[in-house]
mmCIF file with all atom_site columns, C-alpha atoms in Angstrom:
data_model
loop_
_atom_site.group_PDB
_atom_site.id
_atom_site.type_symbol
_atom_site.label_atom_id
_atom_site.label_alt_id
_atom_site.label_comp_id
_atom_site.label_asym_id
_atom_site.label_entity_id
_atom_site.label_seq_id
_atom_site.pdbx_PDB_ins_code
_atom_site.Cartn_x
_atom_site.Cartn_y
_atom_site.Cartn_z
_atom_site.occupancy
_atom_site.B_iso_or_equiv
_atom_site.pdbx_formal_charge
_atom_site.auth_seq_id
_atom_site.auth_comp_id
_atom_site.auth_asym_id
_atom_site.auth_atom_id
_atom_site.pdbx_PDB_model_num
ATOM 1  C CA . UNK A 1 1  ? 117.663 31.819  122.460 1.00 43.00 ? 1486 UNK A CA 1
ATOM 2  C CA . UNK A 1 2  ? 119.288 27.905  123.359 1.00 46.00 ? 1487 UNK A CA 1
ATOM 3  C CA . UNK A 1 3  ? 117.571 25.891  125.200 1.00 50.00 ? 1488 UNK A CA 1
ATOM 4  C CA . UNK A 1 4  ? 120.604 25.038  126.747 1.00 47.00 ? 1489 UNK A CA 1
ATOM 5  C CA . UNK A 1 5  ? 122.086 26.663  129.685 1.00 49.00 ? 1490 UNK A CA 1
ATOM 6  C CA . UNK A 1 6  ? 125.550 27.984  129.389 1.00 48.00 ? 1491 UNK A CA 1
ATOM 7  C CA . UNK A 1 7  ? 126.762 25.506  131.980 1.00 51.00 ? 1492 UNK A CA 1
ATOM 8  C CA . UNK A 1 8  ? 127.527 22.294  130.114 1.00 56.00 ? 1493 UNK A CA 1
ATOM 9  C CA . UNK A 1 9  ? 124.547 21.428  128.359 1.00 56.00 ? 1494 UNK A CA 1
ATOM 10 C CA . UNK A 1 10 ? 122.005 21.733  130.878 1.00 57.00 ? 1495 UNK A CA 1
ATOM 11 C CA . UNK A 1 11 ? 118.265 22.408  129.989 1.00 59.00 ? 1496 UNK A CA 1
ATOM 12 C CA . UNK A 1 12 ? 116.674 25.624  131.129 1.00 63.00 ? 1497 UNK A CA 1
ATOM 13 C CA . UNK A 1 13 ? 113.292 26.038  132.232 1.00 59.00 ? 1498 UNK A CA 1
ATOM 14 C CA . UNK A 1 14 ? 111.069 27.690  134.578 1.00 67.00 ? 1499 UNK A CA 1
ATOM 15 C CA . UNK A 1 15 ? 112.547 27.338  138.244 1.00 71.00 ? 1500 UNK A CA 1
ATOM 16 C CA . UNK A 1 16 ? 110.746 28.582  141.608 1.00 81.00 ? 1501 UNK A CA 1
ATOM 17 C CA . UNK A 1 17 ? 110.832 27.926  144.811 1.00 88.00 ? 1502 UNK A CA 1
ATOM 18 C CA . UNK A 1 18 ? 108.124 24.863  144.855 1.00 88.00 ? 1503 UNK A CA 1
ATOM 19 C CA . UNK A 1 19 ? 109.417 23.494  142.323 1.00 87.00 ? 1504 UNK A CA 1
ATOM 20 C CA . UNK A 1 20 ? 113.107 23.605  143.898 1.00 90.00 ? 1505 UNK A CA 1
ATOM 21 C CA . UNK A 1 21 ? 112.009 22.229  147.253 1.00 93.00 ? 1506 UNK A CA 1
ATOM 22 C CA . UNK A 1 22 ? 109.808 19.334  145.107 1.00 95.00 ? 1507 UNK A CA 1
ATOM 23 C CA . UNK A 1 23 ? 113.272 18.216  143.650 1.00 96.00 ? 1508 UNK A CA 1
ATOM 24 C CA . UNK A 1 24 ? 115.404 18.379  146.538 1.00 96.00 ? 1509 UNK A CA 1
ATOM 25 C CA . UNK A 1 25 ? 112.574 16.147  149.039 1.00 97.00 ? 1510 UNK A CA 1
ATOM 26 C CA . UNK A 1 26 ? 112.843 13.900  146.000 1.00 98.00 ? 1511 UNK A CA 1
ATOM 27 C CA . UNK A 1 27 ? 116.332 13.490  146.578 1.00 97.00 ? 1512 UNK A CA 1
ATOM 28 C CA . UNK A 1 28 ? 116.362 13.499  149.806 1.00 98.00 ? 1513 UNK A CA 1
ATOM 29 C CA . UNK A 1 29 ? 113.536 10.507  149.634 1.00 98.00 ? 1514 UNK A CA 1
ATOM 30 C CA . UNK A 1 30 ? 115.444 8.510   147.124 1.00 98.00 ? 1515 UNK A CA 1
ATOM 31 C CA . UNK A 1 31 ? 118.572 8.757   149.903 1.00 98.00 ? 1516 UNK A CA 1
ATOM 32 C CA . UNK A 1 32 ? 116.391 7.175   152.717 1.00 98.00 ? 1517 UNK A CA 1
ATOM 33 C CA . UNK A 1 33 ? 115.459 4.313   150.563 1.00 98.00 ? 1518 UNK A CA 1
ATOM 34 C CA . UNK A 1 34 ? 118.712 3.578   149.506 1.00 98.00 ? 1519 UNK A CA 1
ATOM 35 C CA . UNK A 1 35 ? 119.684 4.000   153.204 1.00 98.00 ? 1520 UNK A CA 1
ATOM 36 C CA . UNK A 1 36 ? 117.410 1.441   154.379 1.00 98.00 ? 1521 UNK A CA 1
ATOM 37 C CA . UNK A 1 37 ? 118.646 -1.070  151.278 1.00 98.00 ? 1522 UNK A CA 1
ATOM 38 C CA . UNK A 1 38 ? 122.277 -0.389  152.564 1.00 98.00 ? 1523 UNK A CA 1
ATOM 39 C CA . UNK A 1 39 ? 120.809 -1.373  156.202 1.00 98.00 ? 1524 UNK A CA 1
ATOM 40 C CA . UNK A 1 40 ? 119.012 -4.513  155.008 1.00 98.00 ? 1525 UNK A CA 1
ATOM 41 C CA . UNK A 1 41 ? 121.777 -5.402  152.913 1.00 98.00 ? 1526 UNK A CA 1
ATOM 42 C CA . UNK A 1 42 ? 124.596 -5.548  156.064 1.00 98.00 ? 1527 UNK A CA 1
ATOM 43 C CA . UNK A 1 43 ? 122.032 -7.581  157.637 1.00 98.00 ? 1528 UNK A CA 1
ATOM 44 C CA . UNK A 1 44 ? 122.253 -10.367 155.188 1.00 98.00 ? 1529 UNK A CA 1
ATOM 45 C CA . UNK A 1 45 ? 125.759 -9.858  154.584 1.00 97.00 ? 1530 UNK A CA 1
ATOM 46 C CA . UNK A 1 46 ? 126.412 -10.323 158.185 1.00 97.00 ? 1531 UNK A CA 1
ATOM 47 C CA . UNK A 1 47 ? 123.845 -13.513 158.414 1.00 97.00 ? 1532 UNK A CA 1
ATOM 48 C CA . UNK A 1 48 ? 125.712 -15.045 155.194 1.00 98.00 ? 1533 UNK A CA 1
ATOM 49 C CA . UNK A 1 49 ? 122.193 -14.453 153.288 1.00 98.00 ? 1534 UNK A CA 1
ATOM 50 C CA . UNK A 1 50 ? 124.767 -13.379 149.539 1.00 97.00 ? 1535 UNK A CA 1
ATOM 51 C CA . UNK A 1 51 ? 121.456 -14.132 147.097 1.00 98.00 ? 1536 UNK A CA 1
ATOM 52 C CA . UNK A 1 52 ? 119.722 -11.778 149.819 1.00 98.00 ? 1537 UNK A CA 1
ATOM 53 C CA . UNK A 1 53 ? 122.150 -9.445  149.736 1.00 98.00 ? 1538 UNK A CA 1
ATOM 54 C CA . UNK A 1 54 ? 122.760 -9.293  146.182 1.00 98.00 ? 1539 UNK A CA 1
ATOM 55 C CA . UNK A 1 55 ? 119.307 -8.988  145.490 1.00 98.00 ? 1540 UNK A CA 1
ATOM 56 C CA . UNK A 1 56 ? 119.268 -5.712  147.807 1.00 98.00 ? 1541 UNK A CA 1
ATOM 57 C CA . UNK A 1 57 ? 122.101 -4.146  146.311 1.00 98.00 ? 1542 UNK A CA 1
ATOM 58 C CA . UNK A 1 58 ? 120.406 -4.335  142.845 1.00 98.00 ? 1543 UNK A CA 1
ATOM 59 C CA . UNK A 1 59 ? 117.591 -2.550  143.972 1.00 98.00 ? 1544 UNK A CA 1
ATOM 60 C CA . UNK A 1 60 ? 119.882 -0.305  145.896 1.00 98.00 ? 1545 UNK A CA 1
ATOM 61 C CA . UNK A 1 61 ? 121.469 0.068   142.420 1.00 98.00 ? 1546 UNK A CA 1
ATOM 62 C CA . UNK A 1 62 ? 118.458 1.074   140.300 1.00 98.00 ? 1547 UNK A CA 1
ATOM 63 C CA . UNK A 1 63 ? 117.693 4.280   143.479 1.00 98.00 ? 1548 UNK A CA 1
ATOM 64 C CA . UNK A 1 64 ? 120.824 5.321   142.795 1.00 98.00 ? 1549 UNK A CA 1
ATOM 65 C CA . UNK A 1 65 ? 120.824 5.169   139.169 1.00 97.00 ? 1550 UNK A CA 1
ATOM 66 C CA . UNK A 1 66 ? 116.972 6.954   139.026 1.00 97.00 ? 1551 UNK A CA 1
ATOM 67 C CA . UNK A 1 67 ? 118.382 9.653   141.761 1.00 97.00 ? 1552 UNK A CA 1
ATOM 68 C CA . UNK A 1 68 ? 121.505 10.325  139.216 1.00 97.00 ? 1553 UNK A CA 1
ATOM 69 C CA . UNK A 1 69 ? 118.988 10.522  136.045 1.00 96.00 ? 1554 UNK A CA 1
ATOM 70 C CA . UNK A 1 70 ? 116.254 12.942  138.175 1.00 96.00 ? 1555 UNK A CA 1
ATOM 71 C CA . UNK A 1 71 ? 116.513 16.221  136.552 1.00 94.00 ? 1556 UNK A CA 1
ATOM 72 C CA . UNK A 1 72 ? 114.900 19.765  138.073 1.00 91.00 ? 1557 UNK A CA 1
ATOM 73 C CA . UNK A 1 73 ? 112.785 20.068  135.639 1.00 89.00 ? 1558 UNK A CA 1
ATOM 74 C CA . UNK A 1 74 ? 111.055 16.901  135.010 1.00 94.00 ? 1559 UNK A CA 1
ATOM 75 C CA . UNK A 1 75 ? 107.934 17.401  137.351 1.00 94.00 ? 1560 UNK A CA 1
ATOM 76 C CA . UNK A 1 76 ? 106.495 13.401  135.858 1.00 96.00 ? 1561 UNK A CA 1
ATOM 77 C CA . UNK A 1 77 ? 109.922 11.729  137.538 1.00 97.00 ? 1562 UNK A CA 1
ATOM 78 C CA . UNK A 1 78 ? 109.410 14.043  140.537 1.00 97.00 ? 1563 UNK A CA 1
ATOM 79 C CA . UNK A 1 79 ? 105.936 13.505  140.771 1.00 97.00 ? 1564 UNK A CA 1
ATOM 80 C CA . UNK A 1 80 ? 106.157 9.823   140.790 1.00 98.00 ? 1565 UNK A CA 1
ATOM 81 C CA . UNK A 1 81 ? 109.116 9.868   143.728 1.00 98.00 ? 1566 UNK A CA 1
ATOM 82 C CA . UNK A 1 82 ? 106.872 11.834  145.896 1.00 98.00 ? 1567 UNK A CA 1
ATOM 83 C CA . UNK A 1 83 ? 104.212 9.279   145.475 1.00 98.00 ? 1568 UNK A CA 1
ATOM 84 C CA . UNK A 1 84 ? 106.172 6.240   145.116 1.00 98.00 ? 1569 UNK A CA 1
ATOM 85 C CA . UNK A 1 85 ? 108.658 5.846   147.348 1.00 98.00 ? 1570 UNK A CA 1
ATOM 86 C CA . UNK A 1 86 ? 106.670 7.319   150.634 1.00 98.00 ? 1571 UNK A CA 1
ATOM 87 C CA . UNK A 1 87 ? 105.609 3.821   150.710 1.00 98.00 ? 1572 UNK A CA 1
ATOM 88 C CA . UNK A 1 88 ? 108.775 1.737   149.592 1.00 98.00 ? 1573 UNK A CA 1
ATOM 89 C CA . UNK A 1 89 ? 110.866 3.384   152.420 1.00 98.00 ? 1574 UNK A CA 1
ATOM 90 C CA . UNK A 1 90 ? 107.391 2.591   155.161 1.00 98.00 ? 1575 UNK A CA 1
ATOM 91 C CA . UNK A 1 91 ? 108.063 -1.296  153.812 1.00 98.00 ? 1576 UNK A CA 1
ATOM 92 C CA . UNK A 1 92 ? 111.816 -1.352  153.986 1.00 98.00 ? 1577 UNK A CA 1
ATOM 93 C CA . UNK A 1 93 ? 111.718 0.156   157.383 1.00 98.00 ? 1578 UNK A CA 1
ATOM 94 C CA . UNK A 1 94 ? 109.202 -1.961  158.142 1.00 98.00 ? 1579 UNK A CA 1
ATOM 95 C CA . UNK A 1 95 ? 112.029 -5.018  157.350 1.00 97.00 ? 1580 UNK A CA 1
ATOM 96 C CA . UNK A 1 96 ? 114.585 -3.457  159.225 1.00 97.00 ? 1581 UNK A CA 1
ATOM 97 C CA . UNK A 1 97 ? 112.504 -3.371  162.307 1.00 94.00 ? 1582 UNK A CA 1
#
């Protein structure tokens, strides 16, 4: 037996219905912060602020990239979304007022 799925490579493991709804709230969390970065970063576009928002699009950047590298079955990556970024997305709204 692979350890592969027959769908290009992907790995197989043990999928259920927590787990599923874990992974998709971690998506969905990772799109509200980058959201709110795309909000704050208008904001300093419009006010002229370019280190600002330059500085806002990289970390706009690195949600995007972990969102694109999150994989179903790593439960650590998912873990750490669902307590991570609960609070990152409080202080960016926070910032956008």
């Amino acid at each position: 037996m692979s350890d592969y799925s027959a769908i290009g490579g992907v790995e197989s493991f043990e999928w259920n219905r927590r787990d599923s709804a874990r992974y998709d709230t971690a998506l969905e969390i990772i799109d509200e912060a980058i959201a709110c970065y795309a909000r704050l970063r208008n904001r300093a576009v419009a006010s002229g602020n370019a280190a600002e928002a330059e500085r806002l699009h990289s970390e706009q950047a690195a949600c995007v990239t972990e969102q694109k590298l999150l994989r179903p079955g790593d439960s650590v990556a998912i873990d750490r979304v669902l307590r991570d970024y609960p609070a990152l997305i409080a202080w960016l709204r926070d910032r956008i007022g």
